XYZ file of C-alpha atoms in Angstrom:
398
model
C -27.219 -40.486 -7.749
C -28.512 -36.880 -8.004
C -25.536 -35.614 -5.773
C -22.980 -37.657 -7.795
C -24.405 -35.884 -10.983
C -24.218 -32.500 -9.759
C -20.611 -33.037 -8.530
C -19.799 -34.635 -11.894
C -21.270 -31.556 -13.685
C -19.313 -29.072 -11.729
C -16.057 -31.035 -12.414
C -17.088 -31.342 -16.019
C -17.538 -27.592 -16.113
C -14.216 -27.101 -14.914
C -12.781 -29.360 -17.575
C -14.950 -27.618 -20.180
C -13.427 -24.270 -19.205
C -10.040 -25.807 -19.242
C -10.620 -26.919 -22.807
C -11.608 -23.353 -23.853
C -8.482 -22.057 -22.227
C -6.543 -24.677 -24.116
C -7.657 -23.365 -27.384
C -6.613 -19.942 -26.272
C -3.323 -21.621 -25.452
C -3.113 -22.764 -28.951
C -3.753 -19.258 -30.270
C -1.181 -18.090 -28.062
C 1.325 -20.266 -29.685
C 0.601 -18.407 -32.897
C 1.058 -15.185 -31.154
C 4.435 -16.376 -29.557
C 5.669 -17.414 -33.034
C 4.592 -14.147 -34.569
C 6.128 -12.084 -31.611
C 9.345 -14.111 -31.970
C 9.580 -13.430 -35.760
C 8.909 -9.714 -35.082
C 11.475 -9.541 -32.302
C 14.165 -11.000 -34.592
C 13.585 -8.277 -36.896
C 14.165 -5.831 -34.062
C 11.460 -3.510 -35.444
C 8.608 -5.393 -33.642
C 10.550 -5.820 -30.433
C 7.826 -3.605 -28.618
C 5.374 -6.371 -29.203
C 7.201 -8.742 -26.936
C 6.283 -7.098 -23.554
C 2.790 -6.980 -24.563
C 2.647 -10.683 -25.444
C 4.084 -11.561 -22.217
C 1.361 -9.629 -20.559
C -1.151 -11.607 -22.309
C 0.289 -14.960 -21.422
C 0.421 -13.663 -17.837
C -3.365 -13.001 -18.167
C -3.975 -16.511 -19.493
C -2.054 -18.025 -16.678
C -3.655 -15.799 -14.060
C -6.979 -16.996 -15.351
C -5.817 -20.757 -14.792
C -4.468 -19.810 -11.213
C -8.133 -18.353 -10.368
C -9.855 -21.399 -11.722
C -7.550 -23.866 -9.893
C -7.862 -21.653 -6.548
C -11.674 -21.813 -7.150
C -11.765 -25.409 -7.501
C -9.270 -26.409 -4.553
C -9.904 -23.497 -2.262
C -6.057 -22.892 -2.215
C -4.622 -19.986 -3.945
C -1.683 -20.382 -6.648
C 1.120 -18.022 -5.894
C 2.557 -15.912 -8.775
C 5.953 -14.486 -9.028
C 6.626 -12.065 -11.900
C 9.252 -9.412 -12.516
C 7.719 -6.066 -13.320
C 7.501 -5.076 -16.904
C 8.533 -1.374 -16.271
C 10.923 1.135 -17.688
C 12.170 1.910 -21.090
C 11.640 -0.434 -23.984
C 15.062 -2.414 -23.863
C 14.518 -2.972 -20.215
C 11.026 -4.499 -20.724
C 12.222 -6.684 -23.511
C 15.044 -7.816 -21.305
C 12.878 -8.549 -18.521
C 10.191 -10.326 -20.712
C 12.885 -12.690 -22.129
C 14.665 -13.366 -18.806
C 11.817 -13.615 -16.279
C 11.524 -17.194 -14.912
C 7.973 -16.757 -14.329
C 7.315 -16.280 -17.958
C 9.231 -19.357 -18.768
C 6.918 -21.379 -16.506
C 3.873 -19.654 -18.045
C 5.314 -20.828 -21.491
C 5.661 -24.419 -20.396
C 2.228 -24.332 -18.759
C 0.521 -22.986 -21.807
C 2.274 -25.629 -24.139
C 1.243 -28.465 -21.751
C -2.239 -27.209 -21.105
C -2.871 -26.900 -24.851
C -2.592 -30.635 -24.800
C -3.701 -31.898 -21.573
C -6.636 -29.368 -21.281
C -8.210 -30.634 -24.410
C -7.520 -34.176 -23.710
C -9.039 -34.423 -20.392
C -12.241 -32.664 -21.690
C -12.414 -35.442 -24.542
C -11.931 -38.238 -21.994
C -14.592 -36.575 -19.670
C -17.185 -36.820 -22.490
C -16.509 -40.445 -22.886
C -16.934 -40.836 -19.136
C -20.104 -39.193 -19.334
C -21.643 -41.784 -21.637
C -20.295 -44.682 -19.628
C -21.364 -43.222 -16.473
C -24.996 -42.564 -17.558
C -25.264 -46.109 -18.740
C -23.226 -47.918 -16.008
C -24.320 -45.917 -12.895
C -27.809 -45.643 -14.193
C -28.171 -49.450 -13.883
C -25.846 -49.892 -10.906
C -27.158 -46.885 -8.923
C -30.777 -47.038 -10.134
C -31.432 -50.768 -9.911
C -28.913 -52.076 -7.360
C -28.952 -48.829 -5.180
C -25.240 -48.783 -4.999
C -22.923 -45.735 -4.892
C -21.922 -44.647 -8.604
C -18.849 -46.074 -10.002
C -17.965 -44.097 -13.059
C -19.318 -40.519 -12.203
C -16.583 -39.863 -9.751
C -14.035 -40.525 -12.408
C -14.771 -36.973 -13.904
C -14.121 -35.283 -10.288
C -10.768 -37.227 -10.511
C -10.076 -35.931 -13.982
C -10.692 -32.276 -12.916
C -8.449 -32.995 -9.759
C -5.642 -34.188 -12.171
C -5.988 -31.009 -14.183
C -5.735 -28.931 -11.134
C -2.839 -30.815 -9.808
C -0.904 -30.379 -13.101
C -1.752 -26.688 -13.359
C -0.495 -26.063 -9.609
C 2.702 -27.970 -10.372
C 3.430 -25.998 -13.493
C 2.333 -22.595 -12.472
C 3.914 -22.603 -8.759
C 7.142 -20.670 -8.999
C 10.257 -21.937 -7.817
C 11.598 -20.481 -4.592
C 14.415 -18.641 -6.144
C 12.076 -16.908 -8.653
C 9.552 -16.002 -5.848
C 12.491 -14.593 -3.877
C 13.489 -12.601 -7.054
C 10.001 -11.392 -7.547
C 9.683 -10.440 -4.005
C 12.860 -8.684 -4.133
C 11.880 -6.766 -7.249
C 8.720 -5.599 -5.730
C 10.563 -4.661 -2.513
C 12.882 -2.507 -4.701
C 9.932 -1.017 -6.487
C 8.232 0.013 -3.201
C 11.441 1.306 -1.797
C 11.930 3.316 -4.797
C 8.383 4.803 -4.645
C 8.773 5.465 -0.901
C 12.059 7.198 -1.605
C 10.721 9.484 -4.103
C 7.831 10.168 -1.799
C 10.402 10.995 0.970
C 12.338 13.221 -1.133
C 9.239 15.123 -2.185
C 8.221 15.423 1.454
C 11.644 16.677 2.558
C 11.648 19.424 -0.517
C 8.066 20.467 0.545
C 9.321 20.572 4.292
C 12.377 22.612 3.238
C 10.230 25.055 1.144
C 7.841 25.377 4.066
C 10.648 26.406 6.386
C 12.165 28.792 3.981
C 8.643 30.441 3.409
C 8.094 30.678 7.194
C 11.434 31.996 7.697
C 11.300 34.644 4.680
C 7.688 35.574 5.266
C 7.904 35.572 9.294
C 11.047 35.770 11.008
C 13.198 37.543 8.497
C 10.524 40.180 7.872
C 10.301 40.786 11.407
C 14.026 41.064 11.916
C 14.422 43.455 9.101
C 11.765 45.704 10.587
C 13.532 45.526 13.906
C 16.926 46.515 12.460
C 15.065 49.492 10.678
C 13.541 50.485 14.058
C 16.651 50.325 16.017
C 18.358 52.401 13.473
C 15.692 55.196 13.541
C 15.891 54.879 17.337
C 19.529 55.518 17.202
C 18.973 58.549 15.096
C 16.192 60.146 17.228
C 17.865 59.370 20.809
C 19.745 62.804 20.924
C 17.038 64.991 19.384
C 13.670 63.303 20.497
C 14.227 60.627 23.350
C 10.450 60.135 23.602
C 10.169 58.962 20.026
C 13.439 56.902 20.371
C 12.002 55.200 23.416
C 8.813 54.380 21.708
C 10.764 53.055 18.738
C 12.689 50.861 21.113
C 9.527 49.623 22.579
C 8.256 48.644 19.263
C 11.577 46.964 18.311
C 11.388 44.888 21.688
C 7.816 43.816 20.604
C 9.069 42.713 17.042
C 12.022 40.798 18.587
C 9.605 38.986 20.869
C 7.278 38.374 17.801
C 10.423 37.060 15.643
C 11.408 34.833 18.518
C 7.817 33.274 18.427
C 8.007 32.910 14.675
C 11.503 31.127 15.130
C 10.020 28.945 17.946
C 7.119 27.997 15.434
C 9.481 26.915 12.641
C 11.537 24.876 15.075
C 8.465 23.106 16.248
C 7.632 22.408 12.834
C 11.070 20.745 12.366
C 11.039 18.572 15.556
C 8.773 19.696 18.402
C 10.690 20.274 21.514
C 7.828 18.886 23.541
C 8.794 15.401 22.002
C 12.160 15.816 23.583
C 10.928 16.992 27.017
C 7.653 14.972 27.531
C 8.050 12.090 24.964
C 5.288 10.981 22.554
C 2.523 10.427 24.959
C 3.029 13.694 26.513
C 3.241 15.568 23.323
C 0.123 13.830 22.098
C -1.858 14.735 25.356
C -0.847 18.396 24.846
C -2.143 18.282 21.139
C -5.268 16.828 22.414
C -5.694 19.401 25.034
C -5.166 22.410 22.593
C -7.167 20.787 19.582
C -10.575 22.393 20.556
C -11.958 18.812 20.342
C -13.035 16.600 23.339
C -10.342 14.083 22.707
C -9.792 10.724 24.446
C -6.203 9.587 24.616
C -5.225 5.945 25.384
C -1.751 4.562 25.492
C -0.842 0.869 25.584
C 2.835 -0.354 26.312
C 4.395 3.263 26.220
C 5.586 5.172 29.233
C 3.064 7.967 29.936
C 5.877 10.245 31.477
C 9.031 9.429 29.287
C 11.184 12.348 29.129
C 14.454 13.013 27.473
C 16.090 10.169 29.185
C 13.494 7.826 27.925
C 11.898 7.285 31.556
C 11.186 3.690 32.809
C 9.196 2.638 29.663
C 9.792 2.173 26.065
C 10.308 5.004 23.611
C 10.619 4.719 19.895
C 13.304 6.235 17.793
C 13.022 9.995 17.299
C 12.072 9.790 13.547
C 9.114 7.471 14.484
C 8.029 9.550 17.307
C 8.179 12.665 15.178
C 6.043 10.767 12.303
C 3.511 9.649 14.956
C 3.198 13.183 16.496
C 2.689 14.951 13.087
C 0.028 12.206 11.996
C -1.873 12.915 15.149
C -1.344 16.630 14.799
C -2.473 16.703 11.175
C -5.449 14.216 11.878
C -6.843 16.474 14.615
C -6.477 19.615 12.931
C -8.325 17.995 10.097
C -11.008 16.894 12.480
C -11.333 20.240 13.844
C -11.446 22.087 10.503
C -13.338 19.909 8.206
C -15.186 17.026 9.827
C -17.633 19.103 12.072
C -16.804 16.498 14.644
C -17.000 17.473 18.469
C -15.079 14.301 19.681
C -12.193 12.352 18.755
C -9.925 9.565 19.968
C -6.286 8.768 19.881
C -4.907 5.397 20.584
C -0.993 4.806 20.825
C -0.110 1.052 20.967
C 3.390 -0.424 21.189
C 3.584 -3.788 19.171
C 6.481 -6.139 18.800
C 7.347 -4.877 15.401
C 6.657 -1.082 15.649
C 4.029 1.466 16.856
C 0.633 1.762 15.871
C -1.463 5.003 15.823
C -5.247 5.027 15.589
C -6.990 8.255 15.342
C -10.767 8.317 14.960
C -13.243 11.358 14.910
C -16.937 11.324 14.831
C -17.374 13.843 11.999
C -19.075 13.773 8.616
C -16.491 11.586 6.940
C -15.749 11.757 3.220
C -11.996 12.336 3.451
C -10.066 10.881 0.419
C -6.978 9.012 0.606
C -4.246 9.364 -2.113
C -2.973 12.412 -3.983
C -6.518 13.785 -4.016
C -6.994 13.695 -0.386
C -5.424 17.093 0.065
C -1.736 18.448 0.985
C -2.257 17.359 4.591
C -3.120 13.724 3.955
C -0.700 13.526 1.193
C 2.087 14.748 3.462
C 1.094 12.343 6.152
C 1.193 9.436 3.707
C 4.551 10.458 2.438
C 5.935 10.957 6.065
C 4.698 7.311 6.944
C 6.063 5.911 3.667
C 9.338 7.389 4.265
C 9.713 5.092 7.498
C 8.371 2.121 5.518
C 5.172 2.467 7.341
C 1.625 2.087 6.192
C -1.476 4.266 6.624
C -5.005 3.209 6.176
C -7.828 5.914 5.869
C -11.403 4.781 6.236
C -13.940 7.890 5.873
C -17.404 6.781 4.600
C -19.881 9.565 4.024
C -21.552 10.315 7.401
C -18.429 9.190 9.315
C -16.554 8.019 11.152
C -13.196 8.980 9.771
C -10.543 6.509 10.928
C -6.875 6.836 10.417
C -4.693 3.918 11.405
C -0.836 4.025 10.989
C 1.722 1.485 11.449
C 5.360 2.494 11.877
C 7.990 -0.171 12.155
C 10.798 0.055 14.679
C 13.058 -1.701 16.953
C 12.324 -1.296 20.765
């Protein structure tokens, strides 16, 4: 009897909160009427998207209640309310998810209150009937389980009304995908612009300046050749040194665009070279990739060039940050071939505290944008005290 009362109390509380939500749905009906009048006058059209957001909030609360009661989440599918006001109003009016929420709110305002009232009557009958039937006869309760069935009926109706149709779910998923691609495209454009500015700056401040100085020294050597051969020879020696420095600057710029070592030695060889020159004790592990894949691809699998370049720059930036900022002496890099792409795992034993997002510094921001441009994902875990873990997944076809 005690367990039956506890279960009935939990079910009744679910019905009671549903009744409170039904009252809010009744108030929402007044808000909807007020919004409709304002929208018809055009002047108050801006209220419509906000009212739809309020309706979504109520429906979301019902989804949470139903999921908590049944243990199974209720899916949702909404078109994003973004952009200028006319677009938001058009989305609010045409969104199938909003239509389902309206039907649910109207129905829940009736059955939510009705089921709660019925549960009060059942409680009175249960305490009388089950008190005698269970207390005196020692039998299982007969009436108390009906409260749980009422709660189950409410969750079934809520799930049926709030579960989006397959077409609406596809439209919402497509809209979310378009929004994600728009954001990643903007990030890719920004990363591309930053890369072009970096190349221009490197060429202007490095190779171009050295080539101008080289041209001037060659001109001075030509003038001094007949009158002062020793000075001319010295100028030519300096010009040769500057030519070599200019070539080194150009190689550095080329490596920043696409490291030649990727073509020559493949991703695994390039990453091992990075590890050897990082100044840290780096352990590199490779799974499913050819350790010696060259320009012909070797005998193992190689990812597309863009994926290899992104993975290379992720490892390079992660090891650079570890050497400069983390205070770590050791790090590990793991490259793993997966059916859907390439996984890169970089971990250092430093002090941690790195931040993701736009506040994470230009290096982490550039890394995130480079990965997002390939529709990949980047996860950064860096608690205070370490360790810092960067895990990147880059989709590709093998």
